[in-house]
């Protein structure tokens, strides 16, 4: 009963099979291979426009390289205070950018709004003394499993562009948000102003594969040099591309995300009515944040469930995080729900 | 009637004279000269212990070099959200440290407390995913002209050391705080846990002279290499040291600070009773922050007073900042107070 | 007939199989898994001592992270002017270290010697004005396919340590050098003074797997934080470790390297006697550098051989590089040798 | 008898006087003052075109900031292996640029040529694997006291621009070269292709004043932000500008340089005929490099002369460096020459 993270699971069988297929014959190295070209073509199809896509192996690399490309060393990046780039990347954006500043904003359900960004901006419009507004970065889905709607994103995109900034989306769980919102990839990105996307696959069934996607070729600038000197240009790149290729083929990515979201929904439906459980954060993607008694949480663990406390316990209560993967076995969920029911 | 900044004024006559005196004969360059040695000796006397002191030409350089020496590229520096290192140095600490993070904390009257630092800490105790707590940085006097008391500093020093961090003090206006608190330099620094001090002189009558002072030789580490490669090791260093030498001689620094503080007090005393004026921030050093009507502020400016608005105007009111220097002419103050009185 | 690079080939079947095996069940992420622990244990066995080993996905990452850990931002790294870190990593060492200097030395057959390092040193012993000697970095096997003998390495190790520097070995092709020299891994590394090794597997049959190996735990310092913030801590790390595990199991790495070296030797033996061919660089590992006429090279290409020119053509001659992999098919070699024979 | 460096001397009286004059009244800080504007205007006059000039306090800051502005983090800067940026700035260019590479070239008399740059270029034209050619940097006068002629510079400028690079001139001793060459400042800079100049004054009589001069406004880019975050935007900037203002007024800079050059010439004339002395490097500016016997050098020192050995002693001979300043007293020179004559 592992609900710790979508990282705890392995690789979707279709993606593993693709690695074997990619292993026939020789191929040009460093991304000059046919599979990498095919991924690029697939992404143009998926996003219904010419895009420039670059595979990398981690979400941190995708975010930090994307941000360093659009933000100068003396730039400011406006983002949520609980976002992955702030909390979980050991200052990778600062490192890759050469010292840029993450301006950390508050916001409900893991989201920032044009109002909070606008309120923060004047401090960064005072000439050479301060850092210069360069980018807004949002996480889709958010760290709290919620999803920005296209209209929420549009509002941020308009603000960003009006103020001379670029809009970055950390899409480590992009597929989960997409299937929740029932819109097209285009509608959720460039059509609402996203300039560059960290397109995640690892959490949704890949081994180690993400892509940085620029929706405007002009923004690519020196990305490829930055990737190389970050040690992120793999010699046998075709095996990263093979993962992305299989991920996109036959809508595997959407099926996987739908599966994980459904499991989360199923859990929320069963947990919600339990008297000891309070679900304050809407369950929109593949995670359930449940406010439970410390006793309840301990009981679940006694019975073999594994998960994180999201908050420090206080007044006998704690928020626990339950993450579902497309690879979470059906019976792990049903077993968990039985345990939860009897713990109530 | 210039109250814009203590930077608007020039150089104290004693310090200017010292430059001429330093200009006799040749001297070793790059800080190997006698004057630099004498400043070092004087600072040992002033602080009643062996210190390691290094002259630089700006407060930004002093702060950024001091912080980069005590904080690794993946470190976190806890500080007030309105501090100079956050707001006025264009990410110099991030640049010099190689990408460290400034953790911006709230706090009344420009001060942070052990409680707010402690509350922020747990987020940075999660292994390699987050930045690592490395330093607390406080500003003395604060950006709001208030002064941390020795016991307030001690509490932060204890927390810092208990948590394996160093305590840095940005003392761009150290002298002003010192004379206000009527304690010794030692009592206000290493005796309450300060590890490294940016000792400012420029705002208090020097031309361009600050010193980074380490109270523990072990903390100096690679400071000198960092200063050199930051372009901050002056070839004719003796002329920076000459300023500091004159600054410390005959307690000039204390006289100057006392003078500026007294002028501020004088202004506060006259302004306070005026009905349109509200002084919410205690006037402890050389600045007066006055909440006035927009009309009142406009009237002062019409009559020739020059100063900054500290806040955006709201509901017809604005907080203005009036900074006094040891070089502010007596009659500028009295003229301003007359104008203020008649504007009431 | 692909002799372009060992990167052009795919993954050894044993390593591909290991990925499938690693895909059973869930596992802790970010390297906390059992496979990663097993690789660590295996490497302790292989190197006959306690080592600290950290998997990464590229040789550039391994080198840059290793060097940044042992070299400060103002440090100097002495290395061969044709080494990979100089020529092929887009200044990754400078980036990861925060601006260190690669001191580029000349040397026959891709090797540097204590004499050339010693001659370069005095320039870096002039106080704060220059960068500070921090490391020597050697490539094993070299870019020219030659191998440093243990005694050559010992001499560099002694010099490094006498001068307060660390010795780094870029072992992208470590296995090839090892089997050529017929010594133990220990004899080729820490026993002759190597402090940290970039242990390559990718060029020798892995998909994307290298390990940074410290032979002294004290040198690890902040490596793990640097790896994380470089975006090189993979969430599903077990799949990188699985590659290394299979690579080390049953001496696969040695068999693979032996195979590639033998193919190279086979090619050299047949090419050498050809009148138009001159082999000036000893063929010690898995590459043949052959000085041939431009006509001869063109003829080989016409017949389907793919390889790089190592030098610019001059006076009708050019040095071509032929790289052999453990995965190079037997018949590609025999076909090439027939073509060569008939071209003569 | 101090011939150690032009840094050993103090400040020209005209420049010291200018500091006093600048100390009247208040002034806007951070370079918004009238004196800074006047320096800008004077430099436009001196260089006979619109220029963008920015005062800083050290040559290292001038060079590193100028280079970081024209060279990306993954860029290559072609320069002489003995240049100040290579040897004397503790990797400041690498630091400010975020990790760029100095490509160190050999060359007679401290000069590089289009031929050596061209020969080095192909290595940096291999796609993302290598650093990208970004700038050529030359020193005028060179570290060996020689001066590039306008035609030598033109040739480098043409190469730079043809190859998409910028041409930087480290003019720490620009005035000395200029008066030697008897051309105009324009002829020695932008007219022969120089894009940005580190215009030195400190070595020629200022206290601490250099200016970064861009001959094309488009190249200024983000220089001002880089200067600020480097801690090099002085609050009381007018006192740096006052030095430059006095330096340029009434051709003081040219008079000073002429004076120093004449003293050097005078020394060379007397030393040359001495049998024990060999002057291999043409004495073109304010330094004499004399190849003398170790005994001769020791004798000079016994008699009170102070100077550097430029080389390690070998075979009983050593090259000594004698630097002359505009402030070197006449009698120090004549006394030295007497001593030298009697030592012969």
XYZ file of C-alpha atoms in Angstrom, chain C residues 25-248:
224
model
C 7.452 -3.612 -7.153
C 7.842 -0.132 -5.730
C 11.068 1.280 -4.350
C 12.225 4.334 -2.443
C 13.144 7.145 -4.758
C 16.187 9.439 -5.055
C 18.736 6.703 -4.481
C 17.409 5.324 -1.216
C 16.681 1.996 -2.904
C 18.342 -1.404 -2.509
C 19.888 -1.494 -5.945
C 21.774 1.693 -5.305
C 23.012 0.254 -2.033
C 24.084 -2.887 -3.847
C 26.068 -0.927 -6.403
C 27.835 0.845 -3.575
C 28.683 -2.527 -2.015
C 29.869 -3.951 -5.316
C 32.164 -0.999 -5.885
C 33.678 -1.447 -2.422
C 34.444 -5.025 -3.433
C 35.776 -4.086 -6.828
C 38.050 -1.406 -5.410
C 38.976 -3.389 -2.298
C 38.137 -0.606 0.117
C 35.372 1.528 1.487
C 34.369 3.968 -1.253
C 31.541 6.470 -1.609
C 29.850 6.088 -4.977
C 27.155 8.224 -6.588
C 25.405 7.332 -9.852
C 24.816 10.001 -12.496
C 23.723 9.839 -16.119
C 26.519 11.480 -18.114
C 30.261 11.667 -18.057
C 30.088 15.444 -18.202
C 27.981 15.470 -15.049
C 30.359 13.049 -13.351
C 33.411 15.119 -14.202
C 31.912 18.515 -13.476
C 30.374 17.464 -10.169
C 33.531 15.668 -9.059
C 35.712 18.650 -9.938
C 33.365 21.192 -8.357
C 33.495 19.206 -5.142
C 37.279 19.255 -4.918
C 37.986 22.640 -6.486
C 36.815 26.047 -5.214
C 35.495 28.756 -7.568
C 38.927 30.383 -7.582
C 40.803 27.124 -8.089
C 42.998 25.837 -10.905
C 42.656 22.368 -12.398
C 45.691 21.104 -14.292
C 44.810 18.899 -17.239
C 45.723 17.974 -20.809
C 44.743 20.496 -23.455
C 42.912 17.820 -25.431
C 41.040 16.315 -22.500
C 37.284 15.884 -22.586
C 36.767 18.403 -19.781
C 38.581 21.008 -21.878
C 37.264 20.247 -25.311
C 33.915 18.505 -25.096
C 31.958 19.721 -22.107
C 31.055 23.304 -22.991
C 32.748 24.619 -19.838
C 30.752 22.392 -17.505
C 33.621 22.307 -14.971
C 33.725 26.087 -14.946
C 29.937 26.202 -14.551
C 29.642 23.686 -11.740
C 32.645 25.026 -9.836
C 31.499 28.623 -10.083
C 34.288 29.819 -12.334
C 37.393 27.697 -11.726
C 40.181 27.661 -14.315
C 41.295 24.710 -16.425
C 45.026 25.030 -16.910
C 45.662 23.362 -20.236
C 48.921 21.496 -20.604
C 50.579 19.881 -23.576
C 51.757 16.270 -23.553
C 52.455 13.352 -25.843
C 49.789 10.773 -26.532
C 47.198 12.655 -24.549
C 49.070 12.444 -21.256
C 50.358 15.060 -18.857
C 53.430 14.549 -16.669
C 54.638 15.831 -13.309
C 57.201 17.890 -15.176
C 54.635 19.893 -17.136
C 52.404 20.365 -14.110
C 55.365 21.465 -11.990
C 56.440 23.919 -14.653
C 52.986 25.468 -14.685
C 52.596 25.697 -10.925
C 54.705 28.739 -9.951
C 52.372 31.081 -11.816
C 49.617 29.967 -9.411
C 51.607 30.511 -6.242
C 51.455 34.279 -6.197
C 48.929 34.997 -3.490
C 45.450 36.323 -4.062
C 46.120 37.622 -7.562
C 45.999 34.249 -9.234
C 43.818 31.186 -9.111
C 44.860 28.578 -6.551
C 46.107 25.083 -7.471
C 43.317 22.712 -6.495
C 43.372 19.585 -8.638
C 45.047 17.562 -11.328
C 42.668 15.798 -13.695
C 43.746 12.963 -15.986
C 41.773 10.923 -18.499
C 41.989 7.130 -18.387
C 42.051 5.954 -21.123
C 43.112 9.224 -22.745
C 41.374 10.877 -25.664
C 44.003 9.210 -27.843
C 43.241 5.755 -26.546
C 46.424 5.444 -24.536
C 46.534 4.405 -20.901
C 48.414 5.959 -17.996
C 50.414 3.276 -16.194
C 50.105 3.004 -12.418
C 53.569 4.449 -12.019
C 52.749 7.425 -14.219
C 49.668 8.041 -12.111
C 51.572 7.618 -8.850
C 53.977 10.323 -9.878
C 51.090 12.704 -10.566
C 49.360 11.667 -7.342
C 52.442 12.402 -5.296
C 52.864 15.774 -6.909
C 49.188 16.604 -6.396
C 49.213 15.720 -2.726
C 52.555 17.378 -2.046
C 51.116 20.554 -3.498
C 47.826 20.325 -1.611
C 45.815 19.271 -4.641
C 43.474 16.363 -5.286
C 43.843 13.912 -8.161
C 40.795 13.322 -10.346
C 40.547 10.627 -12.982
C 38.054 10.912 -15.838
C 37.412 7.224 -16.348
C 34.867 7.396 -19.126
C 36.843 4.502 -20.611
C 38.311 3.240 -17.342
C 37.524 -0.424 -18.084
C 39.376 -0.290 -21.394
C 42.487 1.043 -19.712
C 42.197 -1.459 -16.878
C 42.051 -4.561 -19.019
C 44.907 -3.259 -21.140
C 47.116 -2.706 -18.105
C 46.208 -6.030 -16.486
C 46.179 -4.569 -13.023
C 43.444 -4.357 -10.390
C 41.006 -1.461 -10.104
C 42.638 -0.608 -6.771
C 46.109 -0.563 -8.289
C 44.940 1.824 -10.977
C 43.227 4.282 -8.676
C 43.604 4.910 -4.947
C 46.752 2.854 -4.633
C 48.444 5.295 -6.976
C 46.868 8.390 -5.471
C 43.561 8.902 -7.292
C 41.138 10.699 -4.959
C 38.037 10.711 -7.085
C 37.084 8.775 -10.199
C 34.447 9.381 -12.854
C 33.668 5.727 -13.419
C 32.159 5.380 -16.868
C 29.779 2.668 -18.031
C 27.846 4.313 -20.861
C 30.591 3.967 -23.484
C 31.065 0.343 -22.462
C 27.505 -0.933 -22.805
C 25.265 0.946 -20.390
C 22.312 3.101 -21.393
C 23.137 6.122 -19.264
C 25.154 5.293 -16.175
C 28.317 6.634 -14.649
C 29.375 6.800 -11.023
C 31.410 9.362 -9.165
C 33.580 7.387 -6.774
C 35.398 9.002 -3.864
C 38.167 6.877 -2.381
C 38.161 8.947 0.756
C 34.836 9.756 2.420
C 36.167 13.108 3.619
C 36.323 14.333 0.054
C 32.620 13.774 -0.513
C 31.855 16.988 1.308
C 28.818 18.592 -0.328
C 28.736 16.400 -3.414
C 25.172 15.250 -2.819
C 23.824 18.781 -2.599
C 25.685 19.735 -5.749
C 24.300 16.697 -7.578
C 20.757 17.556 -6.513
C 20.969 21.180 -7.531
C 22.571 20.188 -10.809
C 19.382 18.264 -11.612
C 21.323 15.010 -11.470
C 19.570 13.224 -8.611
C 17.125 11.001 -10.465
C 13.853 10.191 -8.782
C 13.811 6.641 -10.122
C 17.508 6.227 -9.429
C 17.205 2.476 -9.116
C 17.154 2.235 -12.908
C 20.537 3.893 -13.161
C 21.845 1.705 -10.379
C 20.390 -1.372 -12.052
C 22.615 -0.637 -15.032
C 25.704 -0.330 -12.869
C 24.734 -3.436 -10.949
C 24.508 -5.519 -14.100
C 27.639 -3.857 -15.434
C 29.651 -5.047 -12.449
